CSV table of C-alpha atoms in Angstrom, one decimal:
chain,number,residue,atom,x,y,z
A,1,MET,CA,17.9,107.0,247.0
A,2,ASN,CA,19.5,110.4,247.3
A,3,ARG,CA,20.1,112.9,244.5
A,4,ALA,CA,23.9,112.3,244.3
A,5,ALA,CA,23.5,108.6,243.8
A,6,ARG,CA,20.9,109.1,241.1
A,7,SER,CA,23.2,111.6,239.3
A,8,ILE,CA,26.1,109.1,239.3
A,9,GLU,CA,23.9,106.3,238.1
A,10,SER,CA,22.6,108.4,235.2
A,11,ASN,CA,26.1,109.5,234.2
A,12,VAL,CA,27.2,105.8,234.2
A,13,GLY,CA,24.3,104.8,232.1
A,14,ARG,CA,24.9,107.7,229.7
A,15,THR,CA,28.5,106.8,229.1
A,16,ALA,CA,27.8,103.0,228.6
A,17,CYS,CA,24.8,103.4,226.2
A,18,GLY,CA,24.4,107.0,225.3
A,19,ALA,CA,27.9,107.8,224.1
A,20,ARG,CA,27.6,105.4,221.1
A,21,GLY,CA,24.6,105.6,218.9
A,22,GLY,CA,24.9,102.1,217.1
A,23,PHE,CA,27.3,99.2,216.2
A,24,SER,CA,30.7,99.7,214.8
A,25,LEU,CA,31.6,98.3,211.4
A,26,ALA,CA,33.8,95.7,213.0
A,27,GLU,CA,30.9,94.4,215.1
A,28,VAL,CA,28.6,94.2,212.1
A,29,LEU,CA,31.2,92.3,210.1
A,30,PHE,CA,31.9,89.9,212.9
A,31,ALA,CA,28.1,89.2,213.3
A,32,LEU,CA,27.8,88.7,209.5
A,33,ALA,CA,30.7,86.3,209.6
A,34,ILE,CA,29.2,84.2,212.3
A,35,THR,CA,25.8,84.1,210.5
A,36,SER,CA,27.4,83.2,207.2
A,37,PHE,CA,29.4,80.3,208.7
A,38,ALA,CA,26.2,79.0,210.3
A,39,LEU,CA,24.3,79.2,207.0
A,40,LEU,CA,27.2,77.5,205.1
A,41,ALA,CA,27.1,74.7,207.6
A,42,LEU,CA,23.4,74.2,207.3
A,43,ILE,CA,23.6,74.3,203.4
A,44,GLY,CA,26.4,71.8,203.5
A,45,VAL,CA,24.5,69.3,205.6
A,46,LEU,CA,21.2,69.6,203.5
A,47,PRO,CA,22.3,67.5,200.5
A,48,GLU,CA,23.4,64.6,202.8
A,49,GLY,CA,20.1,64.9,204.7
A,50,LEU,CA,18.2,64.7,201.5
A,51,ARG,CA,20.2,61.6,200.3
A,52,SER,CA,19.5,60.0,203.7
A,53,LEU,CA,15.8,60.7,203.4
A,54,GLN,CA,15.7,59.3,199.8
A,55,ASN,CA,17.7,56.2,200.9
A,56,ALA,CA,15.2,55.7,203.8
A,57,GLN,CA,12.2,56.0,201.5
A,58,ARG,CA,13.8,53.5,199.0
A,59,GLN,CA,14.5,51.0,201.8
A,60,GLU,CA,10.9,51.3,203.1
A,61,ALA,CA,9.5,50.7,199.6
A,62,GLU,CA,11.8,47.7,199.2
A,63,ALA,CA,10.7,46.3,202.5
A,64,ARG,CA,7.0,46.5,201.3
A,65,ILE,CA,8.0,44.9,198.1
A,66,VAL,CA,9.6,41.9,199.9
A,67,GLN,CA,6.5,41.6,202.1
A,68,HIS,CA,4.3,41.6,199.1
A,69,VAL,CA,6.4,38.9,197.4
A,70,ALA,CA,6.5,36.8,200.6
A,71,ALA,CA,2.7,37.0,200.9
A,72,ARG,CA,2.3,36.1,197.3
A,73,TYR,CA,4.3,32.9,197.7
A,74,GLN,CA,2.9,32.0,201.1
A,75,LEU,CA,-0.5,31.6,199.7
A,76,LYS,CA,0.6,28.9,197.3
A,77,THR,CA,0.6,25.2,198.2
A,78,TRP,CA,3.9,23.3,198.5
A,79,ASP,CA,3.2,21.6,195.2
A,80,GLU,CA,2.5,25.0,193.4
A,81,LEU,CA,5.8,26.3,194.8
A,82,GLY,CA,7.6,23.2,193.4
A,83,ALA,CA,6.0,23.9,190.0
A,84,LEU,CA,7.3,27.4,190.1
A,85,MET,CA,10.9,26.5,190.7
A,86,GLN,CA,13.4,28.5,188.5
A,87,GLN,CA,10.6,30.5,187.0
A,88,GLN,CA,10.9,34.2,187.3
A,89,ALA,CA,8.0,36.4,188.2
A,90,ASP,CA,8.4,40.0,186.8
A,91,LEU,CA,6.6,42.4,189.1
A,92,ALA,CA,6.1,46.2,189.1
A,93,TYR,CA,5.6,48.6,192.0
A,94,ASP,CA,5.1,52.3,192.6
A,95,GLY,CA,7.4,54.6,194.6
A,96,ASN,CA,5.8,53.5,197.9
A,97,GLY,CA,6.2,49.7,197.2
A,98,ALA,CA,2.6,49.0,196.2
A,99,PRO,CA,2.0,46.7,193.3
A,100,VAL,CA,1.0,48.3,190.0
A,101,GLU,CA,0.6,47.1,186.4
A,102,ARG,CA,3.8,46.8,184.3
A,103,SER,CA,2.3,49.4,181.8
A,104,SER,CA,1.7,52.0,184.6
A,105,ARG,CA,3.3,55.4,184.5
A,106,ASP,CA,3.6,55.1,188.4
A,107,MET,CA,6.0,52.2,188.1
A,108,ALA,CA,9.2,53.2,190.1
A,109,PHE,CA,10.4,49.7,191.1
A,110,ARG,CA,10.7,46.4,189.3
A,111,ALA,CA,11.2,43.1,191.1
A,112,LYS,CA,12.0,39.6,189.8
A,113,ALA,CA,11.3,36.7,192.1
A,114,GLU,CA,12.1,33.1,191.7
A,115,VAL,CA,11.6,30.0,193.9
A,116,THR,CA,14.8,27.9,194.6
A,117,GLU,CA,15.8,25.0,196.8
A,118,ALA,CA,16.9,26.1,200.2
A,119,ALA,CA,20.5,25.8,201.2
A,120,PRO,CA,21.4,22.8,203.4
A,121,LEU,CA,21.1,23.5,207.0
A,122,PRO,CA,24.2,23.3,209.2
A,123,ASN,CA,25.5,19.9,209.6
A,124,GLU,CA,23.3,18.7,206.7
A,125,THR,CA,24.6,17.6,203.3
A,126,ALA,CA,21.4,18.0,201.3
A,127,ALA,CA,18.8,20.7,201.1
A,128,SER,CA,15.8,20.1,203.4
A,129,PRO,CA,12.6,19.1,201.5
A,130,TYR,CA,10.6,21.3,203.8
A,131,LEU,CA,12.4,24.6,203.0
A,132,ARG,CA,12.3,26.7,199.8
A,133,ARG,CA,13.9,30.1,199.2
A,134,VAL,CA,12.5,32.9,197.1
A,135,ARG,CA,15.2,35.1,195.6
A,136,VAL,CA,13.9,38.7,195.2
A,137,ARG,CA,15.9,41.2,193.1
A,138,ILE,CA,14.6,44.8,193.3
A,139,THR,CA,15.7,47.7,191.1
A,140,ASN,CA,14.6,51.3,191.0
A,141,LEU,CA,15.5,51.4,187.2
A,142,PRO,CA,12.2,49.9,186.1
A,143,ASN,CA,12.8,50.4,182.3
A,144,ASN,CA,16.3,48.9,182.3
A,145,ALA,CA,16.2,45.2,181.7
A,146,ALA,CA,19.9,44.9,182.2
A,147,ALA,CA,19.7,46.2,185.8
A,148,PHE,CA,19.0,42.6,187.0
A,149,ASP,CA,22.3,41.5,185.4
A,150,ASN,CA,24.4,44.2,187.1
A,151,PRO,CA,24.7,43.7,190.9
A,152,ALA,CA,25.4,47.4,191.4
A,153,GLN,CA,21.9,48.3,189.9
A,154,HIS,CA,19.7,46.0,192.1
A,155,ARG,CA,19.3,44.8,195.6
A,156,GLU,CA,18.9,41.1,196.4
A,157,ARG,CA,16.8,39.8,199.3
A,158,TRP,CA,15.9,36.2,200.3
A,159,ILE,CA,12.7,34.8,201.7
A,160,THR,CA,12.7,31.4,203.3
A,161,LEU,CA,9.4,29.4,203.0
A,162,VAL,CA,8.7,26.5,205.3
A,163,ASP,CA,6.3,23.5,204.8
A,164,LEU,CA,4.6,23.4,208.1
A,165,ASP,CA,2.6,20.3,207.2
A,166,LYS,CA,5.9,18.4,206.4
A,167,THR,CA,4.1,16.8,203.5
A,168,PRO,CA,5.8,18.1,200.4
A,169,GLY,CA,4.3,15.4,198.1
A,170,THR,CA,0.7,15.8,199.1
A,171,ALA,CA,-1.4,18.7,198.1
A,172,THR,CA,-3.6,19.8,201.0
A,173,ALA,CA,-6.9,21.7,200.7
A,174,PRO,CA,-6.5,25.1,202.2
A,175,VAL,CA,-8.6,25.8,205.3
A,176,GLU,CA,-8.1,29.6,205.0
A,177,PRO,CA,-5.9,31.5,202.6
A,178,ALA,CA,-3.4,32.4,205.4
A,179,ALA,CA,-3.2,28.8,206.6
A,180,THR,CA,-2.3,26.9,203.4
A,181,ALA,CA,0.5,24.5,203.1
A,182,GLY,CA,3.7,26.3,202.6
A,183,SER,CA,2.8,29.2,204.8
A,184,GLY,CA,5.2,30.3,207.4
A,185,THR,CA,8.2,32.4,206.4
A,186,GLY,CA,11.1,34.3,207.7
A,187,THR,CA,13.2,36.7,205.7
A,188,THR,CA,16.9,36.1,205.6
A,189,ASN,CA,19.8,37.3,203.6
A,190,PRO,CA,22.6,35.0,202.6
């Protein structure tokens, strides 16, 4: 490159960068405004994100509670389930949905479970003798006994139990705990 071209190039660079020593007040204010809007947007979304996270954790714990109750009733024979009809089991769980003692300080959820007759199947007039339902009500207000009376303070889930042996009047000796009469279930909501 020749000397004249270098001289022009250095003059152009000097006027573009060298004439100003920093940012103007307007540029700084504009950058601060953009940054503050971005921060406000993030702060505005944060509470909703935390609520969503807490809701997801609550739903996960409730799913574990329903699984625990289903396993508890699946292990019973069909005759034992019949004897438990309309009796309420009062159960306590920690924040993760694991069972705890009712007197435990870790108790975060309380559940009431009761065995009922199943609703009639479609095109049937009477309930099937081979189906039973377990109504599970769960609240995250464990020290409030009235929470089960107020539908806004508890969630309700249903578990359907099936007598796979189709012998509701005969008690069968269990071969293994997981294969007793009355095992086999699916969870449904009314």
